[in-house]
Amino acid sequence: MSLETKQREQWGSRVAFILAAAGSAVGLGNIWRFPYVVGTNGGAAFVIIYLFIIALIGYPMMVTEMAIGQKTKRNAIGAFRDLAPNTPWWVAGALGVLAGFVILSFYSVVAGWTLSYFFKTLAGDLGVGTDFVGTFIGHITSDWAPLFWHFVFMGLTLGIIGLGVVKGIEKTVKILMPALFVLLIALVGRALTLPGAGAGVEFLIKPDFSKITAQSILGAVGQAFFTLSLGMGCMITYGSYLDDKENINDNAAWVVGLDTAVALIAGFAIFPAVFALGFDPAAGGGLAFITLPAVFASMPGGTIFGAAFFLLLAVAALTSAISLLEVVVAYYIDEKGWSRQKASLIIGTLIFILGIPASLSMGRWSGFTILGYNFFDFLDFLQESILLPVGGLLTAIFAGYVWSAKKTREHSNINKSAIRLGTWFDVLIMYVSPIAVSVVMVTGLVDKLK
Ligand code: ILE
């Protein structure tokens, strides 16, 4: 059914919107990526810089994307068309839709690993004496197992999106988000009571600024966009289902606050355990799949806590994946008049297909490279270095200069809210965000391509 015959869905309540948007933000980015980025960038000093970036760039960009969605009630591309008809600004939204498509294809592969690790841990396959590096490499380089779990994960994602905003997304996040918080708190409790956990806490709260390099600042900006689901159309799309009576400012603060809290709590669940058991905090992307299983294997109650951890990762990934698929599906529903079921099935299947070479590029197809990257890393490079920064930059310029900072601010200030946007918002959206994002993008690209 097209827009003319069917009313656009709306979130059932303010809490539903906050949980859905926080569900989008909180994902592999918080629990898998944040700890390892902190670990490889020296700990507390990086966390402090990251918090500044979240406040100065993350929050204003979150407000902006939600405001664009709420104001226009359109998908990411339609929203820009609506605010600036007959101009090429729709390209900013198109980058978001493309980012949603590309990110989900490899995000689902990683989410599949977490599902598989959940069952492996539960079955006791990751006990003391396991070769954790070998097991991980063996898993991701094999043909069928990762593809099977990628298939299962994409199936869940498209099933939920096929059900719709209220019956699918809202119902799912209302159950899974509270479950996620409970699991996370249980894990922190376990980690902090391990003997020797103090060193991990110290790593997160005692800054050593000599460890900060230009690269770590770039890393912090990239992490902020990824973790807050900015530049990928998610917050525009979710904002488009938000009633006009709802305020943006406080809701955006809740989402940014919850996302940041989960990342920090995940850090407090992981580093105390890593330090208590003498592992390397700078293990990189393998932290969650190599170091942590080793940690779990060597601690009392490890099977249960290990399984809980991977379940937590999978749940967080699912509430993010649905928001990425919704970005693309909403476009086909709004602009092409497709039914929700048709759009979910077709787009979900195409994303699954794009994920196949991403998964196989870890093993059988590792010889195939683009710009020196295997296919998985190429997709990651594409989103991190091009799609998100260019999309984010265009969105900031659009809000600051085309729709105008004043109008963006006035729209966000319409309803009663505890936080009021003042001219400080104009400065952040017109100067701070675009300049910071441009510098990060150019420096990052020069560094990567040299
Ligand atoms: N924000 C989420 C995360 O941190 C997803 C990023 C949507 C692609 O994992």
CSV table of C-alpha atoms and ligand atoms in Angstrom, one decimal:
chain,number,residue,atom,x,y,z
A,1,MET,CA,0.0,0.0,0.0
A,2,SER,CA,1.3,3.5,-0.7
A,3,LEU,CA,1.3,6.5,1.5
A,4,GLU,CA,-2.0,7.8,0.1
A,5,THR,CA,-4.0,4.8,1.2
A,6,LYS,CA,-2.2,4.0,4.4
A,7,GLN,CA,-1.4,6.3,7.3
A,8,ARG,CA,2.3,6.5,8.3
A,9,GLU,CA,2.9,4.6,11.5
A,10,GLN,CA,3.9,6.3,14.7
A,11,TRP,CA,5.6,5.2,17.9
A,12,GLY,CA,3.1,4.3,20.6
A,13,SER,CA,4.8,6.3,23.3
A,14,ARG,CA,7.8,8.5,24.0
A,15,VAL,CA,9.5,5.6,25.8
A,16,ALA,CA,9.0,3.4,22.8
A,17,PHE,CA,10.8,6.0,20.6
A,18,ILE,CA,13.7,6.4,23.1
A,19,LEU,CA,14.1,2.6,23.4
A,20,ALA,CA,14.0,2.1,19.6
A,21,ALA,CA,16.5,4.9,19.0
A,22,ALA,CA,18.7,3.8,21.8
A,23,GLY,CA,18.4,0.2,20.5
A,24,SER,CA,19.7,1.5,17.2
A,25,ALA,CA,22.6,3.3,18.8
A,26,VAL,CA,23.6,0.6,21.2
A,27,GLY,CA,25.1,-2.2,19.2
A,28,LEU,CA,28.3,-4.0,18.3
A,29,GLY,CA,29.7,-0.5,18.3
A,30,ASN,CA,29.4,-0.2,22.0
A,31,ILE,CA,30.1,-3.6,23.3
A,32,TRP,CA,32.5,-5.0,20.7
A,33,ARG,CA,34.1,-1.9,19.0
A,34,PHE,CA,34.2,0.7,21.9
A,35,PRO,CA,36.2,-1.5,24.3
A,36,TYR,CA,38.8,-2.5,21.7
A,37,VAL,CA,39.2,1.1,20.4
A,38,VAL,CA,39.7,2.2,24.0
A,39,GLY,CA,42.1,-0.6,24.6
A,40,THR,CA,44.2,0.1,21.5
A,41,ASN,CA,44.2,3.9,22.2
A,42,GLY,CA,45.5,3.8,25.8
A,43,GLY,CA,42.4,3.9,28.0
A,44,ALA,CA,41.1,6.8,30.1
A,45,ALA,CA,42.6,9.7,28.1
A,46,PHE,CA,40.8,8.4,25.0
A,47,VAL,CA,37.6,8.0,26.9
A,48,ILE,CA,37.7,11.7,28.0
A,49,ILE,CA,38.3,12.9,24.4
A,50,TYR,CA,35.5,10.7,23.2
A,51,LEU,CA,33.1,12.1,25.8
A,52,PHE,CA,33.9,15.7,24.6
A,53,ILE,CA,33.2,14.7,21.0
A,54,ILE,CA,29.9,13.0,21.9
A,55,ALA,CA,28.8,16.2,23.6
A,56,LEU,CA,30.1,18.7,21.0
A,57,ILE,CA,29.3,16.8,17.8
A,58,GLY,CA,27.3,13.7,18.6
A,59,TYR,CA,24.4,15.5,20.5
A,60,PRO,CA,23.9,18.3,18.0
A,61,MET,CA,24.0,15.8,15.1
A,62,MET,CA,21.5,13.6,16.8
A,63,VAL,CA,19.1,16.5,17.4
A,64,THR,CA,19.5,17.5,13.7
A,65,GLU,CA,18.8,14.1,12.3
A,66,MET,CA,15.8,13.5,14.5
A,67,ALA,CA,14.4,17.0,13.7
A,68,ILE,CA,14.7,16.5,10.0
A,69,GLY,CA,12.8,13.2,10.3
A,70,GLN,CA,10.1,14.6,12.6
A,71,LYS,CA,9.6,17.7,10.6
A,72,THR,CA,9.2,16.0,7.2
A,73,LYS,CA,7.8,12.5,8.2
A,74,ARG,CA,9.7,11.1,5.3
A,75,ASN,CA,12.4,8.5,4.7
A,76,ALA,CA,16.1,9.7,4.6
A,77,ILE,CA,16.0,10.7,0.9
A,78,GLY,CA,12.4,12.0,0.9
A,79,ALA,CA,13.2,14.2,4.0
A,80,PHE,CA,15.9,16.2,2.2
A,81,ARG,CA,13.7,16.5,-0.9
A,82,ASP,CA,10.9,17.8,1.2
A,83,LEU,CA,13.0,20.5,2.9
A,84,ALA,CA,14.9,21.5,-0.3
A,85,PRO,CA,12.7,20.6,-3.3
A,86,ASN,CA,14.3,20.6,-6.7
A,87,THR,CA,17.9,20.7,-5.4
A,88,PRO,CA,20.5,17.9,-5.3
A,89,TRP,CA,20.4,17.8,-1.4
A,90,TRP,CA,18.6,14.4,-1.6
A,91,VAL,CA,22.1,13.0,-2.2
A,92,ALA,CA,22.8,13.5,1.5
A,93,GLY,CA,19.9,11.2,2.3
A,94,ALA,CA,20.9,8.8,-0.5
A,95,LEU,CA,24.3,8.4,1.2
A,96,GLY,CA,22.5,7.5,4.4
A,97,VAL,CA,20.4,4.9,2.6
A,98,LEU,CA,23.5,3.4,0.9
A,99,ALA,CA,25.4,3.4,4.2
A,100,GLY,CA,22.5,1.5,5.9
A,101,PHE,CA,22.6,-1.1,3.1
A,102,VAL,CA,26.4,-1.5,3.1
A,103,ILE,CA,26.8,-1.5,6.9
A,104,LEU,CA,24.1,-4.0,7.5
A,105,SER,CA,25.7,-6.5,5.0
A,106,PHE,CA,28.8,-7.0,7.1
A,107,TYR,CA,27.3,-6.0,10.4
A,108,SER,CA,25.1,-9.1,10.0
A,109,VAL,CA,28.1,-11.3,9.4
A,110,VAL,CA,29.7,-10.1,12.7
A,111,ALA,CA,26.4,-10.5,14.5
A,112,GLY,CA,26.3,-14.0,13.1
A,113,TRP,CA,29.6,-14.8,14.7
A,114,THR,CA,28.2,-13.7,18.1
A,115,LEU,CA,25.2,-16.0,17.7
A,116,SER,CA,27.5,-18.8,16.9
A,117,TYR,CA,29.7,-18.0,19.9
A,118,PHE,CA,26.6,-17.9,22.1
A,119,PHE,CA,25.9,-21.5,21.2
A,120,LYS,CA,29.5,-22.6,21.3
A,121,THR,CA,29.9,-21.1,24.8
A,122,LEU,CA,26.7,-22.7,26.0
A,123,ALA,CA,27.7,-26.1,24.7
A,124,GLY,CA,31.0,-25.8,26.6
A,125,ASP,CA,33.1,-25.8,23.4
A,126,LEU,CA,35.1,-22.9,24.6
A,127,GLY,CA,36.5,-24.4,27.8
A,128,VAL,CA,39.9,-24.2,29.5
A,129,GLY,CA,42.7,-25.2,27.1
A,130,THR,CA,40.9,-24.2,23.9
A,131,ASP,CA,43.1,-22.6,21.3
A,132,PHE,CA,41.0,-19.4,21.2
A,133,VAL,CA,42.9,-17.7,18.3
A,134,GLY,CA,42.6,-20.9,16.3
A,135,THR,CA,38.9,-21.4,17.1
A,136,PHE,CA,38.1,-17.8,16.1
A,137,ILE,CA,40.1,-17.8,12.9
A,138,GLY,CA,38.8,-21.3,12.1
A,139,HIS,CA,35.2,-20.1,12.5
A,140,ILE,CA,35.4,-16.9,10.5
A,141,THR,CA,37.5,-18.4,7.6
A,142,SER,CA,35.2,-21.4,7.2
A,143,ASP,CA,32.6,-21.3,4.4
A,144,TRP,CA,29.3,-22.5,5.8
A,145,ALA,CA,29.0,-21.8,9.5
A,146,PRO,CA,29.4,-18.0,9.3
A,147,LEU,CA,27.1,-17.9,6.3
A,148,PHE,CA,24.5,-20.0,8.1
A,149,TRP,CA,24.5,-17.6,11.1
A,150,HIS,CA,24.5,-14.6,8.8
A,151,PHE,CA,21.4,-16.0,7.2
A,152,VAL,CA,19.7,-16.6,10.6
A,153,PHE,CA,20.5,-13.1,11.7
A,154,MET,CA,19.3,-11.4,8.5
A,155,GLY,CA,16.1,-13.6,8.7
A,156,LEU,CA,15.4,-12.4,12.2
A,157,THR,CA,16.0,-8.8,11.1
A,158,LEU,CA,13.8,-8.8,8.0
A,159,GLY,CA,11.1,-10.7,9.9
A,160,ILE,CA,10.9,-8.0,12.5
A,161,ILE,CA,11.0,-5.2,10.0
A,162,GLY,CA,8.3,-7.0,7.9
A,163,LEU,CA,6.0,-6.7,10.9
A,164,GLY,CA,6.2,-2.9,11.0
A,165,VAL,CA,7.2,-0.1,13.2
A,166,VAL,CA,4.8,-0.8,16.1
A,167,LYS,CA,4.3,-4.6,15.9
A,168,GLY,CA,7.9,-5.3,14.9
A,169,ILE,CA,10.4,-2.7,16.0
A,170,GLU,CA,8.6,-1.3,19.1
A,171,LYS,CA,7.6,-4.8,20.5
A,172,THR,CA,11.1,-6.1,20.0
A,173,VAL,CA,13.0,-3.2,21.6
A,174,LYS,CA,10.5,-3.1,24.6
A,175,ILE,CA,11.5,-6.7,25.5
A,176,LEU,CA,15.2,-6.7,24.4
A,177,MET,CA,16.4,-3.4,25.6
A,178,PRO,CA,15.6,-4.0,29.3
A,179,ALA,CA,17.0,-7.5,29.0
A,180,LEU,CA,20.2,-6.0,27.6
A,181,PHE,CA,20.6,-3.7,30.6
A,182,VAL,CA,20.0,-6.5,33.1
A,183,LEU,CA,22.6,-8.7,31.3
A,184,LEU,CA,25.1,-5.9,31.2
A,185,ILE,CA,24.7,-5.1,34.9
A,186,ALA,CA,25.1,-8.8,35.8
A,187,LEU,CA,28.4,-8.9,33.8
A,188,VAL,CA,29.8,-5.8,35.4
A,189,GLY,CA,29.0,-7.3,38.8
A,190,ARG,CA,30.9,-10.5,37.9
A,191,ALA,CA,33.9,-8.6,36.4
A,192,LEU,CA,34.3,-6.2,39.3
A,193,THR,CA,34.3,-8.9,41.9
A,194,LEU,CA,37.1,-10.8,40.3
A,195,PRO,CA,40.4,-10.5,42.3
A,196,GLY,CA,42.7,-8.0,40.6
A,197,ALA,CA,39.8,-6.2,38.8
A,198,GLY,CA,41.1,-2.8,40.2
A,199,ALA,CA,43.7,-2.5,37.5
A,200,GLY,CA,41.0,-2.6,34.8
A,201,VAL,CA,39.0,0.1,36.5
A,202,GLU,CA,42.2,2.2,36.8
A,203,PHE,CA,42.8,1.8,33.1
A,204,LEU,CA,39.4,3.4,32.4
A,205,ILE,CA,39.6,6.2,34.9
A,206,LYS,CA,43.2,7.3,35.2
A,207,PRO,CA,44.1,9.3,32.1
A,208,ASP,CA,47.6,9.3,30.6
A,209,PHE,CA,47.4,11.9,27.9
A,210,SER,CA,50.8,11.0,26.5
A,211,LYS,CA,49.1,8.1,24.8
A,212,ILE,CA,46.9,10.4,22.7
A,213,THR,CA,47.8,10.8,19.0
A,214,ALA,CA,46.1,12.5,16.1
A,215,GLN,CA,45.0,9.1,15.0
A,216,SER,CA,43.2,8.5,18.3
A,217,ILE,CA,41.2,11.7,18.0
A,218,LEU,CA,40.2,10.7,14.5
A,219,GLY,CA,39.2,7.3,15.9
A,220,ALA,CA,37.1,9.0,18.6
A,221,VAL,CA,35.1,11.0,16.0
A,222,GLY,CA,34.6,7.9,13.8
A,223,GLN,CA,33.5,5.9,16.8
A,224,ALA,CA,31.0,8.6,17.8
A,225,PHE,CA,29.3,8.5,14.4
A,226,PHE,CA,29.2,4.8,14.3
A,227,THR,CA,27.9,4.2,17.8
A,228,LEU,CA,25.2,6.9,17.6
A,229,SER,CA,24.0,5.6,14.2
A,230,LEU,CA,24.7,9.0,12.7
A,231,GLY,CA,25.2,9.6,9.0
A,232,MET,CA,23.3,6.3,8.1
A,233,GLY,CA,19.8,7.7,8.0
A,234,CYS,CA,18.6,5.8,11.1
A,235,MET,CA,17.8,8.8,13.3
A,236,ILE,CA,16.1,10.6,10.4
A,237,THR,CA,13.9,7.5,9.7
A,238,TYR,CA,13.1,6.8,13.4
A,239,GLY,CA,12.4,10.5,13.9
A,240,SER,CA,9.9,10.4,11.1
A,241,TYR,CA,7.7,8.1,13.1
A,242,LEU,CA,7.7,10.6,16.1
A,243,ASP,CA,4.6,12.5,16.9
A,244,ASP,CA,4.8,16.3,16.4
A,245,LYS,CA,3.9,16.8,20.0
A,246,GLU,CA,7.1,15.0,21.2
A,247,ASN,CA,10.1,17.1,22.0
A,248,ILE,CA,13.4,16.3,20.3
A,249,ASN,CA,16.0,17.9,22.7
A,250,ASP,CA,15.4,15.7,25.7
A,251,ASN,CA,14.8,12.5,23.7
A,252,ALA,CA,18.0,13.0,21.8
A,253,ALA,CA,19.8,13.5,25.2
A,254,TRP,CA,18.3,10.3,26.5
A,255,VAL,CA,19.5,8.4,23.4
A,256,VAL,CA,23.0,9.9,23.5
A,257,GLY,CA,23.2,9.4,27.3
A,258,LEU,CA,22.0,5.7,27.2
A,259,ASP,CA,24.4,4.9,24.4
A,260,THR,CA,27.4,6.5,26.2
A,261,ALA,CA,26.4,4.8,29.4
A,262,VAL,CA,26.3,1.4,27.8
A,263,ALA,CA,29.7,1.9,26.1
A,264,LEU,CA,31.2,2.9,29.5
A,265,ILE,CA,29.5,0.0,31.4
A,266,ALA,CA,30.7,-2.4,28.7
A,267,GLY,CA,34.2,-1.1,29.3
A,268,PHE,CA,33.7,-1.7,33.1
A,269,ALA,CA,32.5,-5.2,32.3
A,270,ILE,CA,35.4,-6.1,30.1
A,271,PHE,CA,38.6,-4.4,31.2
A,272,PRO,CA,38.5,-5.5,34.9
A,273,ALA,CA,38.1,-9.1,33.7
A,274,VAL,CA,40.9,-8.7,31.1
A,275,PHE,CA,43.3,-7.2,33.6
A,276,ALA,CA,42.3,-9.6,36.5
A,277,LEU,CA,43.2,-12.5,34.3
A,278,GLY,CA,46.4,-11.0,32.8
A,279,PHE,CA,45.3,-10.5,29.2
A,280,ASP,CA,46.3,-7.8,26.8
A,281,PRO,CA,43.8,-4.8,26.7
A,282,ALA,CA,45.1,-3.8,23.3
A,283,ALA,CA,44.2,-7.0,21.5
A,284,GLY,CA,42.1,-5.1,18.9
A,285,GLY,CA,39.1,-6.5,17.1
A,286,GLY,CA,39.8,-10.0,18.6
A,287,LEU,CA,39.1,-8.7,22.1
A,288,ALA,CA,35.5,-9.9,22.2
A,289,PHE,CA,36.0,-13.2,20.3
A,290,ILE,CA,39.5,-14.3,21.4
A,291,THR,CA,40.4,-12.6,24.7
A,292,LEU,CA,37.0,-12.7,26.3
A,293,PRO,CA,36.3,-16.4,25.8
A,294,ALA,CA,39.7,-17.0,27.3
A,295,VAL,CA,38.7,-14.8,30.2
A,296,PHE,CA,35.3,-16.6,30.6
A,297,ALA,CA,36.9,-20.0,30.4
A,298,SER,CA,39.2,-19.2,33.3
A,299,MET,CA,36.8,-17.7,35.7
A,300,PRO,CA,34.2,-19.3,38.0
A,301,GLY,CA,30.7,-19.3,36.4
A,302,GLY,CA,32.4,-18.6,33.0
A,303,THR,CA,30.0,-20.7,30.9
A,304,ILE,CA,27.0,-18.8,32.1
A,305,PHE,CA,28.6,-15.4,32.0
A,306,GLY,CA,30.2,-16.1,28.6
A,307,ALA,CA,27.0,-17.2,27.1
A,308,ALA,CA,25.2,-14.1,28.6
A,309,PHE,CA,27.9,-11.9,27.1
A,310,PHE,CA,27.4,-13.3,23.6
A,311,LEU,CA,23.7,-13.2,23.9
A,312,LEU,CA,24.0,-9.5,25.0
A,313,LEU,CA,26.0,-8.8,21.9
A,314,ALA,CA,23.5,-10.5,19.6
A,315,VAL,CA,20.6,-8.7,21.2
A,316,ALA,CA,22.3,-5.3,20.9
A,317,ALA,CA,23.2,-6.1,17.3
A,318,LEU,CA,19.6,-7.1,16.4
A,319,THR,CA,18.1,-3.9,17.7
A,320,SER,CA,20.7,-2.0,15.6
A,321,ALA,CA,20.3,-4.1,12.5
A,322,ILE,CA,16.5,-3.5,12.4
A,323,SER,CA,17.2,0.2,12.3
A,324,LEU,CA,19.6,-0.1,9.4
A,325,LEU,CA,17.1,-2.2,7.4
A,326,GLU,CA,14.3,0.2,8.2
A,327,VAL,CA,16.3,3.0,6.6
A,328,VAL,CA,16.3,1.3,3.3
A,329,VAL,CA,12.8,-0.3,3.6
A,330,ALA,CA,11.2,3.1,4.5
A,331,TYR,CA,12.7,4.6,1.3
A,332,TYR,CA,11.1,1.9,-0.9
A,333,ILE,CA,7.7,2.1,1.0
A,334,ASP,CA,7.6,6.0,0.8
A,335,GLU,CA,9.1,6.6,-2.6
A,336,LYS,CA,8.4,3.5,-4.6
A,337,GLY,CA,5.0,2.6,-3.1
A,338,TRP,CA,6.2,-1.0,-2.2
A,339,SER,CA,4.4,-2.9,0.6
A,340,ARG,CA,6.4,-3.3,3.8
A,341,GLN,CA,6.6,-7.0,3.4
A,342,LYS,CA,7.8,-6.8,-0.2
A,343,ALA,CA,10.4,-4.2,0.7
A,344,SER,CA,11.7,-6.1,3.8
A,345,LEU,CA,12.0,-9.4,1.8
A,346,ILE,CA,13.7,-8.0,-1.3
A,347,ILE,CA,16.0,-5.6,0.5
A,348,GLY,CA,16.8,-8.0,3.3
A,349,THR,CA,17.7,-10.7,0.7
A,350,LEU,CA,19.9,-8.3,-1.3
A,351,ILE,CA,21.7,-7.3,1.9
A,352,PHE,CA,22.2,-11.0,2.8
A,353,ILE,CA,23.6,-11.6,-0.7
A,354,LEU,CA,26.1,-8.7,-0.3
A,355,GLY,CA,27.1,-10.1,3.0
A,356,ILE,CA,28.1,-13.5,1.4
A,357,PRO,CA,31.3,-12.2,-0.3
A,358,ALA,CA,32.0,-10.2,2.9
A,359,SER,CA,31.9,-13.4,5.0
A,360,LEU,CA,33.8,-15.5,2.4
A,361,SER,CA,36.5,-12.8,2.1
A,362,MET,CA,37.8,-13.9,5.6
A,363,GLY,CA,38.7,-17.3,4.1
A,364,ARG,CA,38.1,-18.8,0.7
A,365,TRP,CA,37.9,-15.4,-1.1
A,366,SER,CA,40.6,-13.6,0.8
A,367,GLY,CA,42.7,-13.3,-2.3
A,368,PHE,CA,40.2,-11.0,-3.9
A,369,THR,CA,41.1,-7.4,-2.9
A,370,ILE,CA,40.0,-3.9,-3.7
A,371,LEU,CA,42.5,-1.1,-2.9
A,372,GLY,CA,44.4,-3.7,-0.9
A,373,TYR,CA,41.4,-4.6,1.3
A,374,ASN,CA,39.5,-7.9,1.3
A,375,PHE,CA,35.8,-7.4,0.6
A,376,PHE,CA,34.8,-7.2,4.2
A,377,ASP,CA,37.4,-4.6,5.1
A,378,PHE,CA,36.6,-2.7,1.9
A,379,LEU,CA,32.9,-2.3,2.9
A,380,ASP,CA,34.1,-1.2,6.3
A,381,PHE,CA,36.5,1.3,4.8
A,382,LEU,CA,33.7,2.5,2.5
A,383,GLN,CA,31.3,3.3,5.3
A,384,GLU,CA,33.9,4.5,7.8
A,385,SER,CA,36.0,6.7,5.6
A,386,ILE,CA,33.5,7.8,3.0
A,387,LEU,CA,29.8,7.2,3.5
A,388,LEU,CA,29.4,8.2,7.1
A,389,PRO,CA,31.7,11.3,7.1
A,390,VAL,CA,30.4,12.6,3.8
A,391,GLY,CA,26.8,11.9,4.8
A,392,GLY,CA,27.4,13.5,8.2
A,393,LEU,CA,29.2,16.5,6.7
A,394,LEU,CA,26.4,17.1,4.2
A,395,THR,CA,23.7,16.8,6.9
A,396,ALA,CA,25.5,19.3,9.1
A,397,ILE,CA,25.9,21.8,6.2
A,398,PHE,CA,22.3,21.2,5.2
A,399,ALA,CA,21.0,21.8,8.7
A,400,GLY,CA,23.3,24.7,9.4
A,401,TYR,CA,23.1,26.6,6.1
A,402,VAL,CA,20.2,25.4,3.9
A,403,TRP,CA,17.4,24.6,6.3
A,404,SER,CA,19.4,27.0,8.5
A,405,ALA,CA,20.6,26.5,12.0
A,406,LYS,CA,17.9,28.9,13.3
A,407,LYS,CA,15.1,26.8,11.8
A,408,THR,CA,16.5,23.5,12.9
A,409,ARG,CA,16.9,24.9,16.4
A,410,GLU,CA,13.4,26.5,16.3
A,411,HIS,CA,11.8,23.2,15.2
A,412,SER,CA,13.6,21.3,18.0
A,413,ASN,CA,12.6,23.9,20.5
A,414,ILE,CA,8.9,23.9,19.6
A,415,ASN,CA,7.7,21.5,22.3
A,416,LYS,CA,8.3,21.9,26.0
A,417,SER,CA,11.7,20.3,27.0
A,418,ALA,CA,14.2,20.6,29.8
A,419,ILE,CA,17.1,21.3,27.4
A,420,ARG,CA,16.6,24.4,25.3
A,421,LEU,CA,18.8,24.9,22.2
A,422,GLY,CA,20.4,28.3,22.2
A,423,THR,CA,22.8,30.0,19.7
A,424,TRP,CA,25.5,27.6,21.0
A,425,PHE,CA,23.7,25.0,18.9
A,426,ASP,CA,24.2,27.1,15.8
A,427,VAL,CA,27.9,27.3,16.5
A,428,LEU,CA,28.2,23.6,16.9
A,429,ILE,CA,26.2,22.6,13.8
A,430,MET,CA,27.6,25.4,11.5
A,431,TYR,CA,31.2,25.3,12.5
A,432,VAL,CA,32.3,22.6,14.9
A,433,SER,CA,30.7,19.6,13.3
A,434,PRO,CA,31.5,20.3,9.7
A,435,ILE,CA,35.1,21.4,10.3
A,436,ALA,CA,35.8,18.4,12.6
A,437,VAL,CA,34.2,15.9,10.3
A,438,SER,CA,36.1,17.3,7.2
A,439,VAL,CA,39.4,17.2,9.0
A,440,VAL,CA,38.8,13.7,10.2
A,441,MET,CA,37.7,12.5,6.7
A,442,VAL,CA,40.6,14.1,4.8
A,443,THR,CA,43.3,13.1,7.3
A,444,GLY,CA,41.8,9.6,7.6
A,445,LEU,CA,41.7,9.1,3.8
A,446,VAL,CA,45.2,10.5,3.2
A,447,ASP,CA,46.5,8.2,6.0
A,448,LYS,CA,44.7,5.1,4.6
A,449,LEU,CA,45.5,5.6,1.0
A,450,LYS,CA,49.2,6.5,1.4
B,1,ILE,N1,25.0,2.3,16.2
B,1,ILE,C1,25.0,0.9,16.1
B,1,ILE,C2,26.2,0.3,16.8
B,1,ILE,O1,26.9,1.0,17.5
B,1,ILE,C3,25.0,0.5,14.6
B,1,ILE,C4,26.1,1.0,13.9
B,1,ILE,C5,23.7,0.8,14.0
B,1,ILE,C6,26.2,0.6,12.5
B,1,ILE,O2,26.6,-0.8,16.7
